[in-house]
XYZ file of C-alpha atoms in Angstrom:
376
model
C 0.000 0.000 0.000
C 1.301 3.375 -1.033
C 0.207 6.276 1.372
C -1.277 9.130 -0.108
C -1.349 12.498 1.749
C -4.542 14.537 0.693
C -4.894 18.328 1.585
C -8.171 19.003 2.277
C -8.286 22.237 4.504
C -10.407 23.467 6.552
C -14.367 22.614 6.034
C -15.705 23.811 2.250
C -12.460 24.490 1.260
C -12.616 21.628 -0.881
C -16.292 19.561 -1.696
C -16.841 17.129 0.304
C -18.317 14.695 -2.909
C -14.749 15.591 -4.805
C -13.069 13.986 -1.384
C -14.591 11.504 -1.114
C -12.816 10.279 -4.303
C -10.032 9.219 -2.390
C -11.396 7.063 0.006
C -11.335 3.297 -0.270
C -8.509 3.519 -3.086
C -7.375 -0.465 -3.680
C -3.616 0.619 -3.433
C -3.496 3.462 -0.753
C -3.671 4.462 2.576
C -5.221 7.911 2.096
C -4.237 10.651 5.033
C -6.311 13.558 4.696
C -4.627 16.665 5.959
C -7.254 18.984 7.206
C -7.463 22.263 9.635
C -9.208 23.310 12.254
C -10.257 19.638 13.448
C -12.422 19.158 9.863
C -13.072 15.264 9.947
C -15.071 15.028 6.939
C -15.649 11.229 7.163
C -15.236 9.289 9.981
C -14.322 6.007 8.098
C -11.541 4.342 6.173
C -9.201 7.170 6.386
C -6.364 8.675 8.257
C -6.400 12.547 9.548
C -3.792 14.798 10.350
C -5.054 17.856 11.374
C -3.286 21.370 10.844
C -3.725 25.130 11.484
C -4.540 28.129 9.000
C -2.065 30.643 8.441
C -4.129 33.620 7.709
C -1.697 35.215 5.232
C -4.128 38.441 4.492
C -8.047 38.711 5.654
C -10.548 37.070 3.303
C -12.403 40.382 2.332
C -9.572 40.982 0.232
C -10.687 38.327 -2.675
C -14.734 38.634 -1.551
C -14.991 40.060 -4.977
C -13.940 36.891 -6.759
C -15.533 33.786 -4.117
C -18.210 33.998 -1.715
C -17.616 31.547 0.770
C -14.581 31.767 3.080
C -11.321 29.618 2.921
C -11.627 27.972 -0.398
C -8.164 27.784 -2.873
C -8.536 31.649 -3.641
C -7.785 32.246 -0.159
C -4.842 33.853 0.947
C -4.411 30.961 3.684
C -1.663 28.385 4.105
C -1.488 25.255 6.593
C 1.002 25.240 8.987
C 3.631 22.238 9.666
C 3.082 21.000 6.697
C 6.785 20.532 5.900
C 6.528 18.079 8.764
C 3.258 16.382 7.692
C 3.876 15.510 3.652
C 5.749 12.465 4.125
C 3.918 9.544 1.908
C 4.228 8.716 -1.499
C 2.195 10.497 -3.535
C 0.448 13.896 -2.391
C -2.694 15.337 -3.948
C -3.903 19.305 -3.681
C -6.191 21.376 -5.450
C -5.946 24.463 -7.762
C -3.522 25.961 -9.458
C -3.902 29.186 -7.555
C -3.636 28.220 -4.423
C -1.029 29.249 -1.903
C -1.408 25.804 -0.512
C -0.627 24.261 -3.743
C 2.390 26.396 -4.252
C 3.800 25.270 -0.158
C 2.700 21.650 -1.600
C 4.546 21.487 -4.684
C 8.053 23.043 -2.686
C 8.112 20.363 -0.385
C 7.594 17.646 -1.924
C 10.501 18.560 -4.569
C 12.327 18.683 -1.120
C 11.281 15.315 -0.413
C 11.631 14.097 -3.576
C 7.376 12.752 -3.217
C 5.336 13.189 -6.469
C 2.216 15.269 -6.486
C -1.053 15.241 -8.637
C -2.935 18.414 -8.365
C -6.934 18.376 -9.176
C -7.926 21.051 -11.260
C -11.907 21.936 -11.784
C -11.099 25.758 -13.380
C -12.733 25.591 -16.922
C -12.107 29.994 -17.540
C -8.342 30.042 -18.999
C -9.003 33.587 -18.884
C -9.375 33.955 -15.428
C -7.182 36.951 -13.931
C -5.903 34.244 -10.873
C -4.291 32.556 -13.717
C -2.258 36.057 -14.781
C -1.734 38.339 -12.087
C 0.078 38.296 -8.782
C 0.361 37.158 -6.259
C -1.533 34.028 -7.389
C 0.280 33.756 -10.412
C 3.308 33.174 -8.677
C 1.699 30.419 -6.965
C 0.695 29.477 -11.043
C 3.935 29.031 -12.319
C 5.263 27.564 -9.360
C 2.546 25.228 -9.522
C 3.048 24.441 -12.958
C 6.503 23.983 -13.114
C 6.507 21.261 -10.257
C 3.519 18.880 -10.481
C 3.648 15.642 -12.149
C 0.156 15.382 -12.749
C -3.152 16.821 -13.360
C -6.313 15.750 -12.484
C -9.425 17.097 -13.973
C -13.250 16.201 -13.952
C -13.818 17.361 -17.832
C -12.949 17.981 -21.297
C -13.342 21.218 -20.778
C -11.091 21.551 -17.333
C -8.497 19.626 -19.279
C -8.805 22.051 -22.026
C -8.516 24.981 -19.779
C -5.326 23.443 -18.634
C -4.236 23.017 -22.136
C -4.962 26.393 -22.508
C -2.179 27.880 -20.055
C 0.415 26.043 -21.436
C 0.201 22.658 -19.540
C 1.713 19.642 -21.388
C -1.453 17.618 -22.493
C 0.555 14.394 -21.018
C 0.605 15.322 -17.720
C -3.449 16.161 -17.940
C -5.763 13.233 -17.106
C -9.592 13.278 -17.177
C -11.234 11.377 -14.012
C -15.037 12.018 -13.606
C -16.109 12.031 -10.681
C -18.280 9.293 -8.950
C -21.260 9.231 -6.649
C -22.822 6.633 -5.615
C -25.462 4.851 -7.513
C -26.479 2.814 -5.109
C -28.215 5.465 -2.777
C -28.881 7.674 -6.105
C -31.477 5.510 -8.010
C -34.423 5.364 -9.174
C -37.330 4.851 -6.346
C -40.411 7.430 -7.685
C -42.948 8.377 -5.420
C -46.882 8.624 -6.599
C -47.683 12.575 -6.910
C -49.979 15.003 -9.092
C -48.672 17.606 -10.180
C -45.808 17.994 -11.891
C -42.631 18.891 -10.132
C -39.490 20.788 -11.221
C -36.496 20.712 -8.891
C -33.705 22.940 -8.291
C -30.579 21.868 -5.809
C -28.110 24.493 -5.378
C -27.011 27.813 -4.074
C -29.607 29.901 -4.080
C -27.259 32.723 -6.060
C -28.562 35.271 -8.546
C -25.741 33.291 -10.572
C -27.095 29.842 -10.703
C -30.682 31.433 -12.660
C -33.128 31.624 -10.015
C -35.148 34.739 -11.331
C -35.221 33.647 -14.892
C -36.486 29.726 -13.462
C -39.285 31.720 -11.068
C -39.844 33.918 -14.376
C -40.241 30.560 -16.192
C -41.663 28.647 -13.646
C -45.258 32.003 -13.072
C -45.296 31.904 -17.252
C -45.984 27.834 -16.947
C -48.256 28.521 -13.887
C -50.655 30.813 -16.014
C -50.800 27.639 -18.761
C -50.956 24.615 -16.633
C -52.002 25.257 -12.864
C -50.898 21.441 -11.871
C -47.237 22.327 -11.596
C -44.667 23.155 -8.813
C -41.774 24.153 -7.905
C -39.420 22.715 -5.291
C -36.189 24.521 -4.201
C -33.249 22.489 -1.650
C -30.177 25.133 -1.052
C -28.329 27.030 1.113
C -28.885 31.721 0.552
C -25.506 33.018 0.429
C -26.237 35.728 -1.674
C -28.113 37.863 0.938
C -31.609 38.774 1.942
C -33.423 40.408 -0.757
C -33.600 36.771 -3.438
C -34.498 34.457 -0.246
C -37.066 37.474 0.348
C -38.409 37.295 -2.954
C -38.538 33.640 -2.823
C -40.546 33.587 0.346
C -43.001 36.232 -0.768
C -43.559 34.083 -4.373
C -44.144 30.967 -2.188
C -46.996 32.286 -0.042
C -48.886 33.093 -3.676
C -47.905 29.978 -5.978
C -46.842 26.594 -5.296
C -43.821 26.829 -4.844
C -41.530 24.666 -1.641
C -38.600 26.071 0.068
C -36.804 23.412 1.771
C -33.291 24.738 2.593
C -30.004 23.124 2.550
C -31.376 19.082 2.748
C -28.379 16.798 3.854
C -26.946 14.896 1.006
C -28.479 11.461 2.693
C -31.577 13.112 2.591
C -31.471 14.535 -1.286
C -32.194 10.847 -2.560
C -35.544 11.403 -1.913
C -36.306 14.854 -2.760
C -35.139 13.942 -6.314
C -37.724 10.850 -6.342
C -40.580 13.344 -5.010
C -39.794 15.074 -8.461
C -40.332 15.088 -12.127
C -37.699 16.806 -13.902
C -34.067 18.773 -12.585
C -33.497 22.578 -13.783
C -30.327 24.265 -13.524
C -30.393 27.677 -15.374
C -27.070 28.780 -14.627
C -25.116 32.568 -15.706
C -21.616 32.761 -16.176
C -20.405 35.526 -13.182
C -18.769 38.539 -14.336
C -16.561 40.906 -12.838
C -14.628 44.427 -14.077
C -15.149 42.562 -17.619
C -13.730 39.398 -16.649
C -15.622 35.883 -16.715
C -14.707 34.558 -13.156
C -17.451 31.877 -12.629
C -18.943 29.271 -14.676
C -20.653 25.633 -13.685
C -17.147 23.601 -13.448
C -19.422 20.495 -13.103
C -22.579 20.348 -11.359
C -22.774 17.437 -8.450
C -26.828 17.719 -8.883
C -26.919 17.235 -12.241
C -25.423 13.998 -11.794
C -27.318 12.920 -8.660
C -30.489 13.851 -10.606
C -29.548 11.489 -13.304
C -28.605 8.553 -11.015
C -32.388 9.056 -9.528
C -34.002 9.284 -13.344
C -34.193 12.607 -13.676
C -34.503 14.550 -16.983
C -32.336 17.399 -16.858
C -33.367 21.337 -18.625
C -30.122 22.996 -18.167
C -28.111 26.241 -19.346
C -24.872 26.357 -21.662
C -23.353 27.243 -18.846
C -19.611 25.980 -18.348
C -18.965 22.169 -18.466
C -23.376 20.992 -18.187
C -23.069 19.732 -21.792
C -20.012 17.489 -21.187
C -21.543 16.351 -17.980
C -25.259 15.563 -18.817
C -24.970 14.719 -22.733
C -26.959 15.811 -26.041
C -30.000 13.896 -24.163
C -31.199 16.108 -22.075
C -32.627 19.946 -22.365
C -29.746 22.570 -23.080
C -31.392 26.272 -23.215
C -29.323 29.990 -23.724
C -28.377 31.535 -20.660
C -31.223 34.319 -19.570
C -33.929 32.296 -21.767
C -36.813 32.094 -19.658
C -38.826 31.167 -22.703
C -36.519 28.535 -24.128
C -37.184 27.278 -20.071
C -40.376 27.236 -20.466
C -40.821 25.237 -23.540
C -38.475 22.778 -21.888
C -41.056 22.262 -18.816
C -44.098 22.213 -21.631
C -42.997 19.475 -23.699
C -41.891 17.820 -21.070
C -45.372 18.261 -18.935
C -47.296 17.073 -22.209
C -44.996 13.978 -22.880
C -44.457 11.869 -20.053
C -43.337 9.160 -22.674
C -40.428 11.675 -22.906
C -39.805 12.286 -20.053
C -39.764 8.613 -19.015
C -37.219 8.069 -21.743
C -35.019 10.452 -20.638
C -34.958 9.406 -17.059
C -34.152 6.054 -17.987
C -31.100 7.552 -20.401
C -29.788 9.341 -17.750
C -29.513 6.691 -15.425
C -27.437 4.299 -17.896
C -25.300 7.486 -18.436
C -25.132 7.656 -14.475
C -23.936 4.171 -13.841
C -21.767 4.082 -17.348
C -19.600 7.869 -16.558
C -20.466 8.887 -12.730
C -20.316 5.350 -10.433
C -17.938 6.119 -7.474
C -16.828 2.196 -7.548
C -15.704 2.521 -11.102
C -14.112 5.930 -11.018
C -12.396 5.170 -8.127
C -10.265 2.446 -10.082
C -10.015 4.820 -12.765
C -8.018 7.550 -10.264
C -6.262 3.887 -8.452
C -4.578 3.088 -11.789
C -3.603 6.806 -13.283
C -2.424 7.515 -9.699
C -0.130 4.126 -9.557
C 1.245 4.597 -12.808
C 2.096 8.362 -11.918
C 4.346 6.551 -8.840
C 5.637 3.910 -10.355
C 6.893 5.831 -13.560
């Protein structure tokens, strides 16, 4: 057994599906570095917990992430010069200062590192301008091996100059077994949304959408699970549209409990807008956990061109423009007045679950890429 140091940081500095990647790999012992006492799982891996060193307050990089302490953050862990000491060590991003401590040590120690990279926007300014472009090159220069969820992550790799070799494309899994198929008897029709609640992730133009299909076809609802990070005035809005019109506020459902709120339901919408900023693209959907959960349950998915959706949920499924409320709401009307269609799809996108997004299977995938990598 090799041992395999993962950094993981402090709680939603990485997302807790993408880490659980690494556990139960055939060939390693995974140690998961974390901060601030984070145990994530409390099975079938090691921990070694660290500090943050705050390197400059959070505020400064609000602009670009919302949430605090994720690889945009000017954070490092401390002793962990003292803590890298397996065989093969895994980080996240580019960009990150942790990345860039990562990558120094373990050319000290002579250990190989594979970094996972979910940016799809090679023209993001964190790829160009300091201080984390320092921590890009740096980066760059040093790791032995990329890790990316898409086509279009690998791509954006490609993009900044990475060799193409060192680039390998691992989907992520989930797992099937809890995400299946198990629908519930109901009468109206229900459309779904998991996610941030985020002016970015197309909540007015689905509630647009959603009042336009209300006026045509009153047996219809509307069922939203997700945390409000975005402030008062959208979970306001929600609230006040909910007391008029069926529509279901449930707030941020566990993941164990999710399995059933996507059986309760009829079809998955994710309307997602690319986030802006001073004329810069700095957001986009780098993969979309949902989408694939949705599809594991039988889910048809109506989805945006936003970022990497395509790549992850197929030609099968319902891709409308950005900002289309009407190209939405043809979506929901074919699909209330063809349940054959609907029923088709489902059953598509649970194939395409088991065949791409099956933890067990990807899990081998990232075993063998990750032995080859060490014994190169």
């Amino acid at each position: 057994m090799y041992e395999f140091n993962v950094i993981i940081g402090p709680e939603k500095y990485r997302h807790i599906r993408e880490i659980n990647q690494f556990i139960d790999l055939s060939d390693f012992k995974s140690v998961f570095i974390t901060a601030n006492n984070y145990v994530p799982f409390k099975h079938n891996v090691n921990y070694c917990n660290s500090q943050i060193n705050i390197i400059l307050p959070d505020l400064i990089v609000k602009p670009f992430v919302r949430k605090p302490y994720g690889p945009v953050s000017f954070i490092n862990l401390k002793n962990l010069d003292k803590m890298l000491t397996g065989d093969l060590i895994n980080c996240v991003e580019l960009y990150s200062f942790v990345s860039s401590k990562c990558v120094k040590i373990a050319k000290q120690k002579k250990i190989k590192i594979c970094l996972s990279s979910w940016e799809t926007i090679s023209s993001n300014p964190l790829f160009y301008f300091p201080p984390y472009s320092f921590n890009v090159n740096n980066v760059k220069n040093s790791t032995d091996m990329f890790i990316v969820p898409t086509h279009k992550a690998a791509l954006c790799l490609e993009n900044i100059k990475i060799d193409k070799e060192k680039i390998k494309v691992i989907k992520p899994g989930i797992d099937t077994l809890k995400f299946k198929p198990s629908k519930h008897y109901h009468d109206k029709f229900r459309i779904l949304f998991v996610g941030r609640l985020d002016s970015e992730k197309g909540i007015n133009i689905l509630l647009e959408s959603f009042l336009k299909l209300y006026d045509k076809i009153k047996d219809v609802e509307l069922w939203f699970c997700g945390p409000t990070r975005s402030g008062k005035k959208l979970f306001d809005y929600l609230n006040y549209l909910s007391s008029k019109y069926p529509i279901k506020i449930f707030g941020d459902v566990p993941n164990d409990k999710l399995s059933s709120i996507y059986n309760q339901c009829d079809v998955l919408c994710l309307p997602s807008i690319d986030r802006t900023k001073w004329g810069f693209k700095i957001w986009e959907e780098q993969f979309g956990w949902t989408l694939v959960e949705a599809m594991s349950c039988g889910l048809p998915i109506i989805a945006s061109d936003c970022g990497a959706i395509q790549e992850v949920i197929g030609s099968h499924n319902f891709l409308v423009n950005q900002n289309s409320s009407k190209m939405l709401n043809d979506a929901f009307t074919k699909l209330v007045e063809n349940p054959n269609l609907l029923k088709e799809i489902g059953k598509m996108n649970r194939l395409r679950a088991l065949q791409f997004y099956d933890i067990n299977k990807q899990r081998v995938k990232l075993n063998d890429v990750m032995i080859n990598l060490i014994e190169s």
